[in-house]
Amino acid sequence: MQTVHSVAQVREHVRDWHNKGHSVGFVPTMGNLHEGHISLIHEARARCDVVVVSIFVNPTQFGPNEDFDRYPRTLDADAAALVEAGADLLFAPSVDEMYPLGQNQTWVDVYQLGDYLCGASREGHFRGVTTVVSKLLNIVQPDVAVFGEKDFQQLAILRRMCEELLFPVKIVGAATSRETDGLARSSRNGFLSDSERTLAPQLYAHLQQVKANIDSGDKDYRALETRIRESLDTAGFSVDYFSIANARTLASAGPDDTHLIVAVAAKLGSTRLIDNISLAVVRDW
Ligand code: PAF
């Protein structure tokens, strides 16, 4: 595996692969790779002849009071993990390489889908994500790009962006990778203290509780959200949102919706965790 830092180098490699008729899979990341990322790389590997991974901690998707500065940067360990995972090319650009004119004047924004869930409390976050992913897709020009379902809203927004802007790429969502106690794998899990780490799997346990309630016919979603939010707050979380939403629009779900996403964001100490599950509601009438 080669590591390159410039746009020109990536383009050279990809042009060469495409000329040889190879399909190119792409996994964009912010590094500090864990098993969740590796599962995305395996997904890309299974679908394509070669796999490109990017590592770039993108400043424009962090708000002024968020964890950009303390976001873990572990490039050497990440490169070793990528060799092991069978990646072909690592693209690790600098901020100047990705934002060559300094402050961006061109932004890509997806409306509506970005208004709910994380978009409601992280102003500008998704605009930063869609802008940097547009740049990365323009650079790598992959046939397939793989994103984790743990970031369900991000995945929905990126799918919409690629469809509406006619990016010639297939967007693939890969299942959330979990620790044995159910906690969704995330680079931010490393910030948790021992006691917070013990508490953290409660997030997934509450999602499972909602699934059980809905499976047994509970359709009063607003009351269910309130109960679960209170239970998480009592357990020691500081809940940002707990939402039973329509999986397509991400707006609050009503009793007639058949495809739901149950999504949560909550802080333990200063660490913000997110998780979700998808549910198909079977109508009994
Ligand atoms: O999910 C992430 O790690 C980031 O949001 C992404 C897609 C790499 C864009 O910076």
mmCIF file of N, CA and C in Angstrom, residues 106-167:
data_model
loop_
_atom_site.group_PDB
_atom_site.id
_atom_site.type_symbol
_atom_site.label_atom_id
_atom_site.label_comp_id
_atom_site.label_asym_id
_atom_site.label_seq_id
_atom_site.Cartn_x
_atom_site.Cartn_y
_atom_site.Cartn_z
ATOM 1 N N THR A 106 -17.214 28.057 -1.737
ATOM 2 C CA THR A 106 -18.136 27.152 -2.416
ATOM 3 C C THR A 106 -18.551 26.063 -1.433
ATOM 4 N N TRP A 107 -19.844 25.930 -1.221
ATOM 5 C CA TRP A 107 -20.334 24.924 -0.285
ATOM 6 C C TRP A 107 -21.386 24.056 -0.947
ATOM 7 N N VAL A 108 -21.436 22.810 -0.511
ATOM 8 C CA VAL A 108 -22.510 21.917 -0.960
ATOM 9 C C VAL A 108 -23.400 21.695 0.254
ATOM 10 N N ASP A 109 -24.684 21.926 0.087
ATOM 11 C CA ASP A 109 -25.594 21.818 1.230
ATOM 12 C C ASP A 109 -26.824 21.024 0.817
ATOM 13 N N VAL A 110 -27.234 20.093 1.646
ATOM 14 C CA VAL A 110 -28.457 19.328 1.384
ATOM 15 C C VAL A 110 -29.496 19.799 2.404
ATOM 16 N N TYR A 111 -30.581 20.375 1.909
ATOM 17 C CA TYR A 111 -31.592 20.929 2.808
ATOM 18 C C TYR A 111 -32.533 19.832 3.290
ATOM 19 N N GLN A 112 -33.371 20.143 4.213
ATOM 20 C CA GLN A 112 -34.396 19.262 4.791
ATOM 21 C C GLN A 112 -33.807 18.071 5.520
ATOM 22 N N LEU A 113 -33.157 17.139 4.796
ATOM 23 C CA LEU A 113 -32.592 15.980 5.504
ATOM 24 C C LEU A 113 -31.598 16.436 6.572
ATOM 25 N N GLY A 114 -30.971 17.586 6.323
ATOM 26 C CA GLY A 114 -29.991 18.113 7.269
ATOM 27 C C GLY A 114 -30.613 18.879 8.417
ATOM 28 N N ASP A 115 -31.948 19.048 8.397
ATOM 29 C CA ASP A 115 -32.587 19.869 9.438
ATOM 30 C C ASP A 115 -32.846 19.085 10.722
ATOM 31 N N TYR A 116 -32.910 17.749 10.624
ATOM 32 C CA TYR A 116 -33.333 16.937 11.767
ATOM 33 C C TYR A 116 -32.122 16.386 12.534
ATOM 34 N N LEU A 117 -32.407 15.670 13.601
ATOM 35 C CA LEU A 117 -31.433 14.868 14.364
ATOM 36 C C LEU A 117 -30.151 15.669 14.610
ATOM 37 N N CYS A 118 -29.000 15.148 14.177
ATOM 38 C CA CYS A 118 -27.733 15.858 14.450
ATOM 39 C C CYS A 118 -27.709 17.237 13.804
ATOM 40 N N GLY A 119 -28.383 17.381 12.658
ATOM 41 C CA GLY A 119 -28.381 18.668 11.955
ATOM 42 C C GLY A 119 -29.009 19.774 12.781
ATOM 43 N N ALA A 120 -29.954 19.399 13.657
ATOM 44 C CA ALA A 120 -30.646 20.416 14.450
ATOM 45 C C ALA A 120 -29.729 21.010 15.521
ATOM 46 N N SER A 121 -28.769 20.233 16.002
ATOM 47 C CA SER A 121 -27.923 20.761 17.087
ATOM 48 C C SER A 121 -26.484 21.041 16.651
ATOM 49 N N ARG A 122 -26.078 20.551 15.467
ATOM 50 C CA ARG A 122 -24.696 20.794 15.016
ATOM 51 C C ARG A 122 -24.752 21.659 13.758
ATOM 52 N N GLU A 123 -24.953 22.937 13.961
ATOM 53 C CA GLU A 123 -25.131 23.842 12.827
ATOM 54 C C GLU A 123 -23.902 23.809 11.910
ATOM 55 N N GLY A 124 -24.134 23.633 10.635
ATOM 56 C CA GLY A 124 -23.037 23.663 9.667
ATOM 57 C C GLY A 124 -22.293 22.340 9.530
ATOM 58 N N HIS A 125 -22.588 21.384 10.430
ATOM 59 C CA HIS A 125 -21.841 20.110 10.396
ATOM 60 C C HIS A 125 -21.998 19.401 9.049
ATOM 61 N N PHE A 126 -23.248 19.202 8.632
ATOM 62 C CA PHE A 126 -23.447 18.433 7.402
ATOM 63 C C PHE A 126 -22.990 19.193 6.158
ATOM 64 N N ARG A 127 -23.048 20.521 6.226
ATOM 65 C CA ARG A 127 -22.526 21.307 5.105
ATOM 66 C C ARG A 127 -21.017 21.052 4.951
ATOM 67 N N GLY A 128 -20.329 20.912 6.082
ATOM 68 C CA GLY A 128 -18.897 20.581 6.040
ATOM 69 C C GLY A 128 -18.666 19.184 5.492
ATOM 70 N N VAL A 129 -19.536 18.242 5.910
ATOM 71 C CA VAL A 129 -19.391 16.850 5.438
ATOM 72 C C VAL A 129 -19.649 16.769 3.933
ATOM 73 N N THR A 130 -20.768 17.364 3.475
ATOM 74 C CA THR A 130 -21.107 17.231 2.053
ATOM 75 C C THR A 130 -20.074 17.947 1.179
ATOM 76 N N THR A 131 -19.559 19.048 1.687
ATOM 77 C CA THR A 131 -18.552 19.771 0.896
ATOM 78 C C THR A 131 -17.263 18.953 0.785
ATOM 79 N N VAL A 132 -16.800 18.407 1.911
ATOM 80 C CA VAL A 132 -15.537 17.669 1.831
ATOM 81 C C VAL A 132 -15.711 16.350 1.079
ATOM 82 N N VAL A 133 -16.872 15.703 1.230
ATOM 83 C CA VAL A 133 -17.076 14.442 0.500
ATOM 84 C C VAL A 133 -17.198 14.721 -0.997
ATOM 85 N N SER A 134 -17.805 15.854 -1.374
ATOM 86 C CA SER A 134 -17.829 16.225 -2.807
ATOM 87 C C SER A 134 -16.405 16.362 -3.335
ATOM 88 N N LYS A 135 -15.569 17.049 -2.570
ATOM 89 C CA LYS A 135 -14.176 17.220 -3.001
ATOM 90 C C LYS A 135 -13.491 15.852 -3.132
ATOM 91 N N LEU A 136 -13.681 15.008 -2.109
ATOM 92 C CA LEU A 136 -13.009 13.695 -2.117
ATOM 93 C C LEU A 136 -13.489 12.848 -3.299
ATOM 94 N N LEU A 137 -14.803 12.897 -3.575
ATOM 95 C CA LEU A 137 -15.315 12.114 -4.712
ATOM 96 C C LEU A 137 -14.770 12.660 -6.028
ATOM 97 N N ASN A 138 -14.625 13.980 -6.117
ATOM 98 C CA ASN A 138 -14.028 14.574 -7.324
ATOM 99 C C ASN A 138 -12.569 14.171 -7.482
ATOM 100 N N ILE A 139 -11.887 14.019 -6.371
ATOM 101 C CA ILE A 139 -10.461 13.657 -6.432
ATOM 102 C C ILE A 139 -10.306 12.181 -6.800
ATOM 103 N N VAL A 140 -11.019 11.324 -6.055
ATOM 104 C CA VAL A 140 -10.791 9.867 -6.192
ATOM 105 C C VAL A 140 -11.580 9.290 -7.386
ATOM 106 N N GLN A 141 -12.730 9.866 -7.689
ATOM 107 C CA GLN A 141 -13.593 9.355 -8.766
ATOM 108 C C GLN A 141 -13.801 7.844 -8.655
ATOM 109 N N PRO A 142 -14.287 7.395 -7.498
ATOM 110 C CA PRO A 142 -14.458 5.952 -7.305
ATOM 111 C C PRO A 142 -15.717 5.423 -7.994
ATOM 112 N N ASP A 143 -15.770 4.125 -8.177
ATOM 113 C CA ASP A 143 -17.000 3.498 -8.669
ATOM 114 C C ASP A 143 -17.966 3.280 -7.515
ATOM 115 N N VAL A 144 -17.407 2.981 -6.347
ATOM 116 C CA VAL A 144 -18.213 2.688 -5.153
ATOM 117 C C VAL A 144 -17.605 3.441 -3.972
ATOM 118 N N ALA A 145 -18.445 4.044 -3.137
ATOM 119 C CA ALA A 145 -17.951 4.647 -1.885
ATOM 120 C C ALA A 145 -18.751 4.061 -0.733
ATOM 121 N N VAL A 146 -18.059 3.679 0.336
ATOM 122 C CA VAL A 146 -18.714 2.980 1.449
ATOM 123 C C VAL A 146 -18.711 3.866 2.694
ATOM 124 N N PHE A 147 -19.901 3.968 3.334
ATOM 125 C CA PHE A 147 -20.063 4.744 4.564
ATOM 126 C C PHE A 147 -20.783 3.868 5.590
ATOM 127 N N GLY A 148 -20.545 4.146 6.862
ATOM 128 C CA GLY A 148 -21.153 3.336 7.919
ATOM 129 C C GLY A 148 -22.592 3.755 8.204
ATOM 130 N N GLU A 149 -23.431 2.767 8.496
ATOM 131 C CA GLU A 149 -24.827 3.071 8.866
ATOM 132 C C GLU A 149 -24.928 3.671 10.259
ATOM 133 N N LYS A 150 -23.862 3.607 11.036
ATOM 134 C CA LYS A 150 -23.896 4.256 12.352
ATOM 135 C C LYS A 150 -24.193 5.747 12.184
ATOM 136 N N ASP A 151 -23.623 6.349 11.150
ATOM 137 C CA ASP A 151 -23.919 7.753 10.830
ATOM 138 C C ASP A 151 -25.050 7.763 9.806
ATOM 139 N N PHE A 152 -26.234 7.357 10.267
ATOM 140 C CA PHE A 152 -27.357 7.117 9.349
ATOM 141 C C PHE A 152 -27.744 8.380 8.600
ATOM 142 N N GLN A 153 -27.779 9.507 9.341
ATOM 143 C CA GLN A 153 -28.193 10.757 8.694
ATOM 144 C C GLN A 153 -27.153 11.186 7.657
ATOM 145 N N GLN A 154 -25.875 11.033 8.007
ATOM 146 C CA GLN A 154 -24.802 11.361 7.057
ATOM 147 C C GLN A 154 -24.973 10.540 5.772
ATOM 148 N N LEU A 155 -25.226 9.234 5.958
ATOM 149 C CA LEU A 155 -25.395 8.344 4.808
ATOM 150 C C LEU A 155 -26.585 8.791 3.947
ATOM 151 N N ALA A 156 -27.708 9.123 4.596
ATOM 152 C CA ALA A 156 -28.906 9.549 3.854
ATOM 153 C C ALA A 156 -28.611 10.835 3.076
ATOM 154 N N ILE A 157 -27.924 11.762 3.709
ATOM 155 C CA ILE A 157 -27.618 13.041 3.068
ATOM 156 C C ILE A 157 -26.662 12.842 1.890
ATOM 157 N N LEU A 158 -25.663 11.986 2.088
ATOM 158 C CA LEU A 158 -24.685 11.774 1.007
ATOM 159 C C LEU A 158 -25.312 11.049 -0.176
ATOM 160 N N ARG A 159 -26.202 10.106 0.111
ATOM 161 C CA ARG A 159 -26.927 9.431 -0.988
ATOM 162 C C ARG A 159 -27.705 10.456 -1.805
ATOM 163 N N ARG A 160 -28.425 11.310 -1.080
ATOM 164 C CA ARG A 160 -29.263 12.329 -1.729
ATOM 165 C C ARG A 160 -28.386 13.273 -2.561
ATOM 166 N N MET A 161 -27.278 13.705 -1.954
ATOM 167 C CA MET A 161 -26.366 14.616 -2.662
ATOM 168 C C MET A 161 -25.867 13.978 -3.963
ATOM 169 N N CYS A 162 -25.431 12.721 -3.868
ATOM 170 C CA CYS A 162 -24.855 12.071 -5.056
ATOM 171 C C CYS A 162 -25.907 11.864 -6.139
ATOM 172 N N GLU A 163 -27.151 11.564 -5.704
ATOM 173 C CA GLU A 163 -28.215 11.396 -6.701
ATOM 174 C C GLU A 163 -28.547 12.720 -7.358
ATOM 175 N N GLU A 164 -28.700 13.769 -6.530
ATOM 176 C CA GLU A 164 -29.148 15.053 -7.080
ATOM 177 C C GLU A 164 -28.050 15.721 -7.909
ATOM 178 N N LEU A 165 -26.794 15.560 -7.492
ATOM 179 C CA LEU A 165 -25.698 16.193 -8.245
ATOM 180 C C LEU A 165 -25.105 15.256 -9.300
ATOM 181 N N LEU A 166 -25.735 14.079 -9.460
ATOM 182 C CA LEU A 166 -25.353 13.138 -10.525
ATOM 183 C C LEU A 166 -23.893 12.703 -10.442
ATOM 184 N N PHE A 167 -23.423 12.485 -9.225
ATOM 185 C CA PHE A 167 -22.075 11.915 -9.081
ATOM 186 C C PHE A 167 -22.104 10.480 -9.612
#
